[in-house]
């Protein structure tokens, strides 16, 4: 599988710029993503102006915190230069811990979209792919290491809104709001660390709940997240 890495410059409003918008070519795919093979992976990083340093800060700053089951997903081509692809998620809400939910979709930077659509819009060199890969393959576009949801998954979602796009939620701080439920554990793929540095939010979670941090993100006990989410909410934070 061919891999590319790109760097983009972001502002806090960039995800909302794509919400509810897409190019005409991205409205449908020739086959469901699950039936197609990823033949090109694009990893994109960005500068983030602000982030949460603790789970409490993440919770307090979120407009909504909820547990959802992913009903369906659709990858779309974005209309801005922050990220090339985003995923529109239709959630089945299992529980709302904070805020109010009124049928909004979830928009997450990154996604899987057809090679032909991606290459046509973003002038990507795909000359080393076969005709079959070009025609039927997928680009997996990973933005800020965000998890790309699949139908049937359960997520704990911390979201924010933008007044200009009232019909959707985006992850808090662009890449800190998507936690994937995996049986007895919860994983967030977008937190980073190396031998010299660990992201403050990851440090906070590990100091409180334990867990492990690797290239695949931070994994910690689901029971600890559930206990945390059941904490009383200050009415001013609703």
Coordinates of N, CA and C in Angstrom, one line a residue:
X1 N 0.8 -1.2 0.0 CA 0.0 0.0 0.0 C 0.9 1.2 0.0
X2 N 0.6 2.1 -0.9 CA 1.3 3.4 -1.0 C 1.0 4.3 0.1
X3 N 2.0 5.0 0.7 CA 1.7 5.9 1.8 C 2.3 7.3 1.5
X4 N 1.5 8.4 1.9 CA 2.0 9.7 1.7 C 1.8 10.4 3.0
X5 N 2.6 11.4 3.3 CA 2.5 12.3 4.5 C 2.4 13.7 4.1
X6 N 1.5 14.5 4.5 CA 1.4 15.9 4.2 C 1.2 16.7 5.5
X7 N 1.4 18.0 5.4 CA 1.3 18.9 6.6 C 0.4 20.0 6.2
X8 N -0.6 20.3 7.1 CA -1.5 21.4 6.8 C -1.5 22.3 8.1
X9 N -1.9 23.6 7.8 CA -2.0 24.5 8.9 C -3.5 24.7 9.2
X10 N -3.9 24.6 10.5 CA -5.3 24.6 10.9 C -5.6 25.7 11.9
X11 N -6.9 26.1 11.9 CA -7.5 27.0 12.9 C -8.6 26.2 13.6
X12 N -9.1 26.7 14.7 CA -10.0 26.0 15.5 C -11.4 25.8 14.7
X13 N -11.6 26.6 13.7 CA -12.9 26.5 13.0 C -12.8 25.7 11.7
X14 N -11.8 25.1 11.4 CA -11.6 24.4 10.1 C -12.6 23.3 9.9
X15 N -12.8 22.5 10.9 CA -13.7 21.3 10.7 C -15.1 21.8 10.4
X16 N -15.5 22.9 11.1 CA -16.9 23.4 10.8 C -17.0 23.9 9.4
X17 N -15.9 24.4 8.8 CA -16.0 24.9 7.5 C -16.5 23.8 6.5
X18 N -16.3 22.6 6.8 CA -16.7 21.5 5.9 C -18.1 20.9 6.2
X19 N -18.6 21.2 7.4 CA -19.8 20.6 7.8 C -21.0 20.9 6.9
X20 N -21.6 19.9 6.4 CA -22.7 20.1 5.5 C -22.4 20.5 4.1
X21 N -21.1 20.5 3.8 CA -20.7 20.8 2.4 C -19.8 19.7 1.8
X22 N -19.9 19.5 0.6 CA -19.0 18.6 -0.1 C -19.1 18.8 -1.6
X23 N -18.1 18.3 -2.3 CA -18.1 18.4 -3.8 C -19.2 17.5 -4.3
X24 N -19.7 17.7 -5.5 CA -20.7 16.9 -6.1 C -20.2 15.5 -6.2
X25 N -19.0 15.3 -6.6 CA -18.4 14.0 -6.9 C -18.4 13.1 -5.7
X26 N -18.4 13.7 -4.5 CA -18.3 12.9 -3.3 C -19.6 12.4 -2.7
X27 N -20.7 12.7 -3.3 CA -22.0 12.3 -2.7 C -22.2 10.8 -2.7
X28 N -21.6 10.1 -3.6 CA -21.8 8.7 -3.7 C -20.5 8.0 -4.0
X29 N -20.4 6.7 -3.7 CA -19.2 5.9 -4.0 C -19.7 4.7 -4.8
X30 N -18.8 4.2 -5.7 CA -19.2 3.1 -6.6 C -19.5 1.8 -5.8
X31 N -18.9 1.7 -4.6 CA -19.2 0.6 -3.7 C -19.0 1.0 -2.3
X32 N -19.7 0.3 -1.3 CA -19.5 0.6 0.1 C -18.0 0.5 0.5
X33 N -17.5 1.3 1.4 CA -16.1 1.3 1.8 C -15.7 -0.1 2.2
X34 N -16.6 -0.8 2.9 CA -16.2 -2.1 3.4 C -15.9 -3.1 2.3
X35 N -16.4 -2.9 1.1 CA -16.2 -3.8 0.0 C -15.0 -3.4 -0.9
X36 N -14.3 -2.3 -0.5 CA -13.2 -1.9 -1.3 C -11.9 -2.0 -0.5
X37 N -10.8 -2.0 -1.2 CA -9.5 -2.2 -0.5 C -8.8 -0.8 -0.5
X38 N -8.2 -0.5 0.7 CA -7.4 0.7 0.8 C -6.0 0.5 0.1
X39 N -5.7 1.3 -0.9 CA -4.5 1.1 -1.7 C -3.6 2.3 -1.5
X40 N -4.1 3.4 -0.9 CA -3.3 4.6 -0.7 C -3.6 5.2 0.6
X41 N -2.6 5.4 1.5 CA -2.8 6.0 2.8 C -2.2 7.3 2.9
X42 N -2.9 8.4 3.2 CA -2.4 9.7 3.3 C -2.5 10.1 4.8
X43 N -1.4 10.5 5.4 CA -1.4 11.0 6.8 C -1.2 12.5 6.8
X44 N -2.0 13.3 7.4 CA -1.9 14.7 7.5 C -1.9 15.2 8.9
X45 N -0.9 16.1 9.2 CA -0.8 16.7 10.5 C -1.1 18.2 10.4
X46 N -1.3 18.9 11.5 CA -1.7 20.3 11.5 C -1.3 20.9 12.8
X47 N -1.1 22.2 12.8 CA -0.9 23.0 14.0 C -2.3 23.2 14.7
X48 N -2.4 23.0 15.9 CA -3.6 23.2 16.7 C -3.4 24.3 17.7
X49 N -4.3 25.3 17.6 CA -4.1 26.5 18.5 C -4.3 26.2 19.9
X50 N -5.2 25.3 20.3 CA -5.6 25.0 21.7 C -6.0 23.6 21.8
X51 N -5.7 23.0 23.0 CA -6.1 21.7 23.3 C -6.4 21.5 24.8
X52 N -7.1 20.4 25.1 CA -7.4 20.2 26.5 C -6.1 19.5 27.2
X53 N -5.8 19.9 28.4 CA -4.7 19.3 29.1 C -5.1 18.3 30.1
X54 N -6.4 18.1 30.3 CA -6.9 17.1 31.2 C -8.3 16.7 30.8
X55 N -8.7 15.5 31.3 CA -10.1 15.0 30.9 C -11.1 15.9 31.5
X56 N -10.9 16.5 32.7 CA -11.9 17.5 33.2 C -12.0 18.7 32.3
X57 N -10.9 19.2 31.7 CA -11.0 20.3 30.8 C -11.7 19.9 29.5
X58 N -11.4 18.7 29.1 CA -12.1 18.2 27.9 C -13.6 18.2 28.1
X59 N -14.0 17.7 29.2 CA -15.5 17.5 29.6 C -16.1 18.9 29.7
X60 N -15.4 19.8 30.5 CA -16.0 21.1 30.8 C -16.1 22.0 29.6
X61 N -15.3 21.8 28.6 CA -15.3 22.7 27.4 C -16.3 22.1 26.3
X62 N -16.7 20.9 26.5 CA -17.5 20.3 25.4 C -19.0 20.8 25.5
X63 N -19.6 21.0 24.4 CA -21.0 21.4 24.3 C -21.9 20.1 24.6
X64 N -21.4 19.0 24.2 CA -22.1 17.7 24.4 C -21.1 16.6 24.6
X65 N -21.5 15.7 25.5 CA -20.8 14.5 25.8 C -21.8 13.3 25.8
X66 N -21.5 12.3 24.9 CA -22.5 11.3 24.8 C -21.9 10.0 24.3
X67 N -22.6 8.9 24.5 CA -22.2 7.6 24.0 C -23.1 7.3 22.9
X68 N -22.5 6.9 21.7 CA -23.3 6.6 20.5 C -22.8 5.3 19.9
X69 N -23.8 4.8 19.1 CA -23.5 3.7 18.2 C -23.5 4.3 16.8
X70 N -22.5 4.0 16.0 CA -22.5 4.5 14.6 C -23.5 3.8 13.7
X71 N -24.5 4.5 13.3 CA -25.5 3.9 12.4 C -25.0 3.9 10.9
X72 N -24.3 4.9 10.5 CA -23.8 4.9 9.1 C -22.7 6.0 9.0
X73 N -21.8 5.8 8.0 CA -20.8 6.8 7.8 C -20.7 7.1 6.3
X74 N -20.3 8.3 5.9 CA -20.1 8.7 4.5 C -18.9 9.6 4.5
X75 N -17.9 9.2 3.7 CA -16.7 10.1 3.5 C -17.0 11.1 2.4
X76 N -16.6 12.3 2.6 CA -16.8 13.4 1.6 C -15.5 14.2 1.4
X77 N -15.4 14.8 0.2 CA -14.3 15.7 -0.1 C -14.6 17.0 0.5
X78 N -13.7 17.6 1.2 CA -13.8 18.9 1.9 C -13.6 20.0 0.9
X79 N -14.2 21.2 1.2 CA -14.1 22.3 0.3 C -13.1 23.3 0.9
X80 N -12.2 23.0 1.8 CA -11.2 23.9 2.3 C -9.9 23.2 2.3
X81 N -8.8 24.0 2.7 CA -7.5 23.5 2.5 C -6.9 22.9 3.8
X82 N -7.8 22.7 4.8 CA -7.3 22.2 6.1 C -7.1 20.7 6.0
X83 N -8.1 20.0 5.5 CA -8.0 18.6 5.3 C -8.7 18.3 4.1
X84 N -8.4 17.2 3.4 CA -9.0 16.8 2.1 C -10.2 16.0 2.2
X85 N -10.4 15.2 3.3 CA -11.5 14.3 3.4 C -12.0 14.4 4.8
X86 N -13.3 14.3 5.0 CA -13.9 14.2 6.3 C -15.0 13.1 6.2
X87 N -15.4 12.6 7.4 CA -16.4 11.6 7.5 C -17.6 12.1 8.3
X88 N -18.7 11.9 7.6 CA -20.0 12.3 8.2 C -20.6 11.1 8.9
X89 N -20.9 11.2 10.2 CA -21.4 10.1 11.0 C -22.8 10.3 11.4
X90 N -23.7 9.4 11.1 CA -25.1 9.4 11.7 C -25.1 8.5 12.9
X91 N -25.2 9.2 14.1 CA -25.2 8.4 15.4 C -26.5 7.9 15.9
X92 N -26.5 6.8 16.5 CA -27.6 6.4 17.4 C -27.2 6.7 18.8
X93 N -27.8 7.6 19.4 CA -27.4 8.0 20.7 C -27.9 7.0 21.8
X94 N -26.9 6.5 22.6 CA -27.2 5.6 23.6 C -27.4 6.2 25.0
X95 N -26.6 7.3 25.2 CA -26.7 8.0 26.5 C -26.1 9.4 26.3
X96 N -26.7 10.4 26.8 CA -26.2 11.8 26.8 C -25.8 12.1 28.3
X97 N -24.5 12.5 28.5 CA -24.0 12.8 29.8 C -24.0 14.3 30.0
X98 N -23.9 15.1 29.0 CA -23.9 16.5 29.1 C -24.4 17.1 27.8
X99 N -25.2 18.2 28.0 CA -25.7 18.9 26.8 C -27.0 18.3 26.3
X100 N -27.5 18.7 25.1 CA -28.7 18.3 24.5 C -28.4 17.8 23.1
X101 N -29.1 16.7 22.7 CA -28.9 16.2 21.4 C -30.2 16.3 20.6
X102 N -30.2 16.9 19.4 CA -31.4 17.1 18.6 C -31.3 16.6 17.2
X103 N -30.6 15.4 17.1 CA -30.5 14.8 15.7 C -29.3 15.2 14.9
X104 N -28.4 15.9 15.5 CA -27.2 16.4 14.7 C -26.4 15.2 14.3
X105 N -25.7 15.4 13.2 CA -24.6 14.5 12.7 C -23.3 14.8 13.4
X106 N -22.4 13.9 13.2 CA -21.0 14.1 13.7 C -20.1 14.2 12.5
X107 N -19.2 15.2 12.5 CA -18.2 15.4 11.4 C -16.8 15.2 12.0
X108 N -16.1 14.3 11.4 CA -14.7 14.0 11.8 C -13.7 14.1 10.7
X109 N -12.6 14.9 10.9 CA -11.6 15.0 9.8 C -11.0 13.7 9.6
X110 N -10.8 13.3 8.3 CA -10.3 12.0 7.9 C -11.4 11.1 7.3
X111 N -11.0 10.1 6.6 CA -12.0 9.2 6.0 C -11.4 8.3 4.9
X112 N -12.3 7.5 4.4 CA -11.9 6.6 3.2 C -12.8 7.0 2.0
X113 N -12.1 7.3 0.9 CA -12.8 7.8 -0.2 C -12.1 7.2 -1.5
X114 N -12.8 7.1 -2.6 CA -12.3 6.5 -3.8 C -11.0 7.2 -4.3
X115 N -10.1 6.4 -4.8 CA -8.9 6.9 -5.3 C -9.1 7.9 -6.5
X116 N -10.1 7.5 -7.4 CA -10.3 8.4 -8.5 C -10.8 9.7 -8.1
X117 N -11.7 9.8 -7.1 CA -12.2 11.1 -6.7 C -11.1 11.9 -6.0
X118 N -10.3 11.3 -5.2 CA -9.3 12.0 -4.5 C -8.2 12.5 -5.4
X119 N -7.8 11.7 -6.3 CA -6.7 12.0 -7.2 C -7.1 13.2 -8.2
X120 N -8.4 13.1 -8.6 CA -8.9 14.1 -9.5 C -8.9 15.5 -8.9
X121 N -9.4 15.5 -7.6 CA -9.5 16.8 -7.0 C -8.2 17.4 -6.5
X122 N -7.3 16.5 -6.0 CA -6.1 17.0 -5.3 C -4.8 16.7 -6.1
X123 N -5.0 16.3 -7.4 CA -3.8 16.2 -8.3 C -2.7 15.3 -7.7
X124 N -3.1 14.1 -7.2 CA -2.2 13.2 -6.6 C -1.6 12.2 -7.6
X125 N -0.3 12.0 -7.5 CA 0.4 11.0 -8.4 C 0.0 9.6 -8.0
X126 N -0.7 8.9 -8.9 CA -1.2 7.5 -8.6 C -0.7 6.6 -9.8
X127 N 0.4 7.1 -10.4 CA 0.9 6.3 -11.6 C 1.4 4.9 -11.3
X128 N 1.8 4.7 -10.0 CA 2.3 3.4 -9.7 C 1.2 2.4 -9.2
X129 N -0.1 2.9 -9.3 CA -1.2 2.0 -8.9 C -1.7 1.3 -10.2
X130 N -2.2 0.1 -10.0 CA -2.8 -0.6 -11.2 C -4.1 0.0 -11.6
X131 N -4.6 -0.4 -12.8 CA -5.9 0.2 -13.3 C -7.0 -0.2 -12.3
X132 N -6.9 -1.5 -11.8 CA -8.0 -1.9 -10.9 C -7.9 -1.1 -9.6
X133 N -6.7 -0.9 -9.1 CA -6.6 -0.1 -7.8 C -7.1 1.3 -8.0
X134 N -6.8 1.9 -9.2 CA -7.2 3.3 -9.5 C -8.7 3.3 -9.6
X135 N -9.3 2.3 -10.2 CA -10.8 2.3 -10.4 C -11.6 2.0 -9.2
X136 N -11.1 1.0 -8.4 CA -11.8 0.4 -7.3 C -11.3 0.7 -5.9
X137 N -10.0 1.2 -5.8 CA -9.4 1.3 -4.6 C -9.8 2.5 -3.8
X138 N -9.4 2.5 -2.5 CA -9.8 3.6 -1.6 C -8.5 4.3 -1.1
X139 N -8.6 5.6 -0.9 CA -7.6 6.4 -0.2 C -8.1 6.5 1.3
X140 N -7.2 6.1 2.2 CA -7.5 6.3 3.6 C -6.8 7.5 4.1
X141 N -7.5 8.6 4.3 CA -7.0 9.9 4.7 C -7.1 10.0 6.2
X142 N -5.9 10.0 6.8 CA -5.9 10.1 8.3 C -5.4 11.5 8.7
X143 N -6.3 12.3 9.3 CA -6.1 13.7 9.7 C -5.9 13.8 11.2
X144 N -4.7 14.2 11.7 CA -4.4 14.4 13.1 C -4.6 13.1 13.9
X145 N -4.4 12.0 13.2 CA -4.6 10.6 13.8 C -6.0 10.4 14.3
X146 N -7.0 11.1 13.8 CA -8.3 10.9 14.2 C -8.8 9.4 13.8
X147 N -9.5 8.8 14.7 CA -10.1 7.5 14.4 C -11.2 7.7 13.3
X148 N -11.2 6.8 12.3 CA -12.2 6.9 11.2 C -13.3 5.9 11.6
X149 N -14.4 6.3 12.0 CA -15.5 5.4 12.5 C -16.0 4.5 11.4
X150 N -16.5 3.3 11.8 CA -17.2 2.4 11.0 C -18.6 2.1 11.6
X151 N -19.5 1.7 10.7 CA -20.9 1.4 11.2 C -20.8 0.3 12.2
X152 N -21.6 0.4 13.3 CA -21.7 -0.6 14.3 C -20.8 -0.3 15.5
X153 N -19.8 0.6 15.4 CA -18.9 0.9 16.5 C -19.6 1.7 17.5
X154 N -19.2 1.6 18.8 CA -19.6 2.5 19.8 C -18.6 3.5 20.2
X155 N -18.9 4.7 20.4 CA -18.0 5.8 20.7 C -18.5 6.6 21.9
X156 N -17.5 7.1 22.7 CA -17.8 8.1 23.6 C -17.3 9.4 22.9
X157 N -18.2 10.4 22.8 CA -17.9 11.5 21.9 C -18.0 12.8 22.8
X158 N -17.0 13.6 22.7 CA -17.0 14.9 23.3 C -17.0 15.9 22.1
X159 N -18.1 16.7 22.0 CA -18.3 17.5 20.8 C -18.5 19.0 21.1
X160 N -18.2 19.8 20.1 CA -18.5 21.2 20.1 C -19.3 21.6 18.9
X161 N -19.9 22.8 18.9 CA -20.6 23.3 17.8 C -20.1 24.6 17.3
X162 N -20.6 25.0 16.1 CA -20.3 26.3 15.6 C -21.6 27.0 15.2
X163 N -21.8 28.3 15.6 CA -23.1 28.9 15.3 C -23.5 28.9 13.8
X164 N -22.5 28.8 12.9 CA -22.8 28.8 11.5 C -23.2 27.5 11.0
X165 N -23.1 26.4 11.8 CA -23.4 25.1 11.3 C -24.1 24.3 12.5
X166 N -25.4 24.7 12.7 CA -26.1 24.1 13.9 C -26.5 22.7 13.7
X167 N -26.3 22.1 12.6 CA -26.8 20.7 12.3 C -25.7 19.7 12.5
X168 N -24.6 20.0 13.2 CA -23.6 19.0 13.4 C -22.7 19.3 14.6
X169 N -22.1 18.3 15.1 CA -21.1 18.4 16.1 C -19.7 18.0 15.5
X170 N -18.7 18.6 16.0 CA -17.3 18.2 15.6 C -16.6 17.8 16.9
X171 N -15.5 17.0 16.8 CA -14.8 16.6 18.0 C -14.2 17.8 18.7
X172 N -14.2 17.8 20.1 CA -13.6 18.9 20.8 C -12.2 19.0 20.5
X173 N -11.7 20.3 20.3 CA -10.3 20.6 20.0 C -9.9 19.9 18.7
X174 N -10.8 19.6 17.9 CA -10.6 19.0 16.5 C -10.2 17.5 16.5
X175 N -9.4 17.1 17.5 CA -8.9 15.7 17.5 C -8.9 15.0 18.9
X176 N -9.6 15.6 19.9 CA -9.5 15.0 21.2 C -10.9 14.5 21.7
X177 N -11.8 14.4 20.8 CA -13.2 14.0 21.3 C -13.7 12.7 20.9
X178 N -12.9 11.8 20.3 CA -13.5 10.5 19.8 C -12.8 9.4 20.5
X179 N -13.5 8.7 21.4 CA -13.0 7.6 22.2 C -13.8 6.3 21.7
X180 N -13.1 5.3 21.3 CA -13.7 4.1 20.7 C -13.9 3.0 21.8
X181 N -15.1 2.5 22.0 CA -15.3 1.5 23.0 C -15.0 0.1 22.4
X182 N -14.1 -0.6 23.2 CA -13.6 -1.9 22.7 C -13.8 -2.9 23.9
X183 N -15.0 -3.3 24.2 CA -15.2 -4.2 25.3 C -14.9 -3.6 26.6
X184 N -13.9 -4.2 27.3 CA -13.5 -3.7 28.6 C -12.6 -2.5 28.6
X185 N -12.2 -2.0 27.4 CA -11.3 -0.9 27.3 C -11.9 0.2 26.4
X186 N -11.3 1.4 26.4 CA -11.6 2.5 25.6 C -10.3 3.0 25.0
X187 N -10.3 3.4 23.7 CA -9.1 3.8 23.0 C -9.4 5.2 22.3
X188 N -8.3 6.0 22.4 CA -8.3 7.2 21.6 C -7.0 7.2 20.8
X189 N -7.2 7.3 19.5 CA -6.0 7.1 18.6 C -5.2 8.4 18.4
X190 N -5.8 9.5 18.7 CA -5.1 10.8 18.3 C -4.2 11.4 19.3
X191 N -4.0 10.7 20.5 CA -3.0 11.3 21.5 C -1.6 10.7 21.2
X192 N -0.6 11.6 21.3 CA 0.7 11.2 20.9 C 1.7 11.2 22.0
X193 N 2.8 10.5 21.8 CA 3.9 10.4 22.8 C 5.1 9.8 22.1
X194 N 6.3 10.1 22.6 CA 7.5 9.4 22.2 C 8.4 9.3 23.4
X195 N 9.7 8.9 23.2 CA 10.5 8.7 24.4 C 10.8 10.0 25.2
X196 N 10.6 11.1 24.6 CA 10.9 12.4 25.2 C 9.7 13.2 25.7
X197 N 8.5 12.9 25.2 CA 7.4 13.7 25.4 C 6.1 12.9 25.4
X198 N 5.1 13.4 26.2 CA 3.8 12.7 26.2 C 2.8 13.8 26.3
X199 N 1.7 13.7 25.5 CA 0.7 14.7 25.4 C 0.0 14.8 26.8
X200 N -0.2 16.1 27.3 CA -0.7 16.3 28.6 C -2.0 15.6 28.9
X201 N -2.9 15.5 27.9 CA -4.2 14.8 28.1 C -4.0 13.3 28.4
X202 N -3.0 12.8 27.6 CA -2.7 11.3 27.8 C -2.1 11.1 29.2
X203 N -1.2 12.0 29.6 CA -0.6 11.9 30.9 C -1.7 12.0 32.0
X204 N -2.6 12.9 31.9 CA -3.7 13.0 32.9 C -4.5 11.7 33.0
X205 N -4.9 11.2 31.8 CA -5.7 10.0 31.8 C -5.0 8.8 32.4
X206 N -3.7 8.6 32.1 CA -2.9 7.5 32.6 C -2.7 7.7 34.1
X207 N -2.5 8.9 34.6 CA -2.2 9.1 36.0 C -3.5 8.8 36.8
X208 N -4.6 9.0 36.2 CA -5.9 8.7 36.9 C -6.4 7.3 36.8
X209 N -6.3 6.8 35.6 CA -6.9 5.5 35.3 C -6.0 4.4 34.9
X210 N -4.7 4.7 34.7 CA -3.8 3.7 34.2 C -3.9 3.6 32.7
X211 N -3.6 2.5 32.1 CA -3.6 2.3 30.6 C -2.3 2.4 30.0
X212 N -2.2 2.3 28.7 CA -1.0 2.2 28.0 C -1.1 3.1 26.7
X213 N 0.0 3.7 26.3 CA 0.1 4.6 25.2 C 1.1 4.0 24.2
X214 N 0.7 3.9 22.9 CA 1.6 3.4 21.9 C 1.3 4.1 20.6
X215 N 1.8 3.6 19.5 CA 1.6 4.2 18.2 C 0.1 4.1 17.8
X216 N -0.6 3.2 18.4 CA -2.1 3.1 18.1 C -2.9 3.9 19.0
X217 N -2.3 4.7 19.9 CA -3.1 5.6 20.7 C -3.1 5.2 22.2
X218 N -4.0 5.8 23.0 CA -4.1 5.5 24.4 C -5.2 4.5 24.7
X219 N -5.0 3.4 25.4 CA -6.0 2.5 25.8 C -6.1 2.4 27.3
X220 N -7.3 2.5 27.8 CA -7.5 2.5 29.3 C -8.8 1.9 29.6
X221 N -9.1 1.5 30.9 CA -10.3 0.7 31.2 C -11.6 1.5 31.0
X222 N -12.5 0.8 30.3 CA -13.8 1.4 30.1 C -14.6 1.7 31.3
X223 N -14.4 0.9 32.4 CA -15.1 1.2 33.6 C -14.7 2.5 34.2
X224 N -13.4 2.9 34.0 CA -13.0 4.2 34.6 C -13.6 5.4 33.8
X225 N -13.7 5.2 32.5 CA -14.4 6.3 31.7 C -15.9 6.4 32.1
X226 N -16.5 5.2 32.3 CA -17.9 5.2 32.7 C -18.1 5.9 34.0
X227 N -17.3 5.6 35.0 CA -17.3 6.3 36.3 C -17.2 7.8 36.2
X228 N -16.2 8.2 35.4 CA -15.9 9.6 35.2 C -17.1 10.3 34.5
X229 N -17.8 9.7 33.6 CA -18.9 10.3 32.8 C -20.1 10.4 33.7
X230 N -20.2 9.6 34.7 CA -21.4 9.7 35.6 C -21.3 10.8 36.7
X231 N -20.2 11.6 36.7 CA -20.0 12.6 37.7 C -21.1 13.7 37.5
X232 N -21.5 14.3 38.6 CA -22.5 15.4 38.6 C -22.1 16.5 37.7
X233 N -23.0 17.1 36.9 CA -22.7 18.2 36.0 C -23.1 19.5 36.6
X234 N -22.2 20.5 36.6 CA -22.6 21.8 37.1 C -23.6 22.4 36.1
X235 N -24.8 22.9 36.5 CA -25.8 23.4 35.6 C -25.2 24.5 34.6
X236 N -24.2 25.2 35.0 CA -23.6 26.2 34.2 C -22.8 25.6 33.0
X237 N -22.5 24.3 33.1 CA -21.8 23.7 32.1 C -22.7 23.0 31.1
X238 N -24.0 23.0 31.3 CA -24.9 22.3 30.4 C -25.0 23.1 29.1

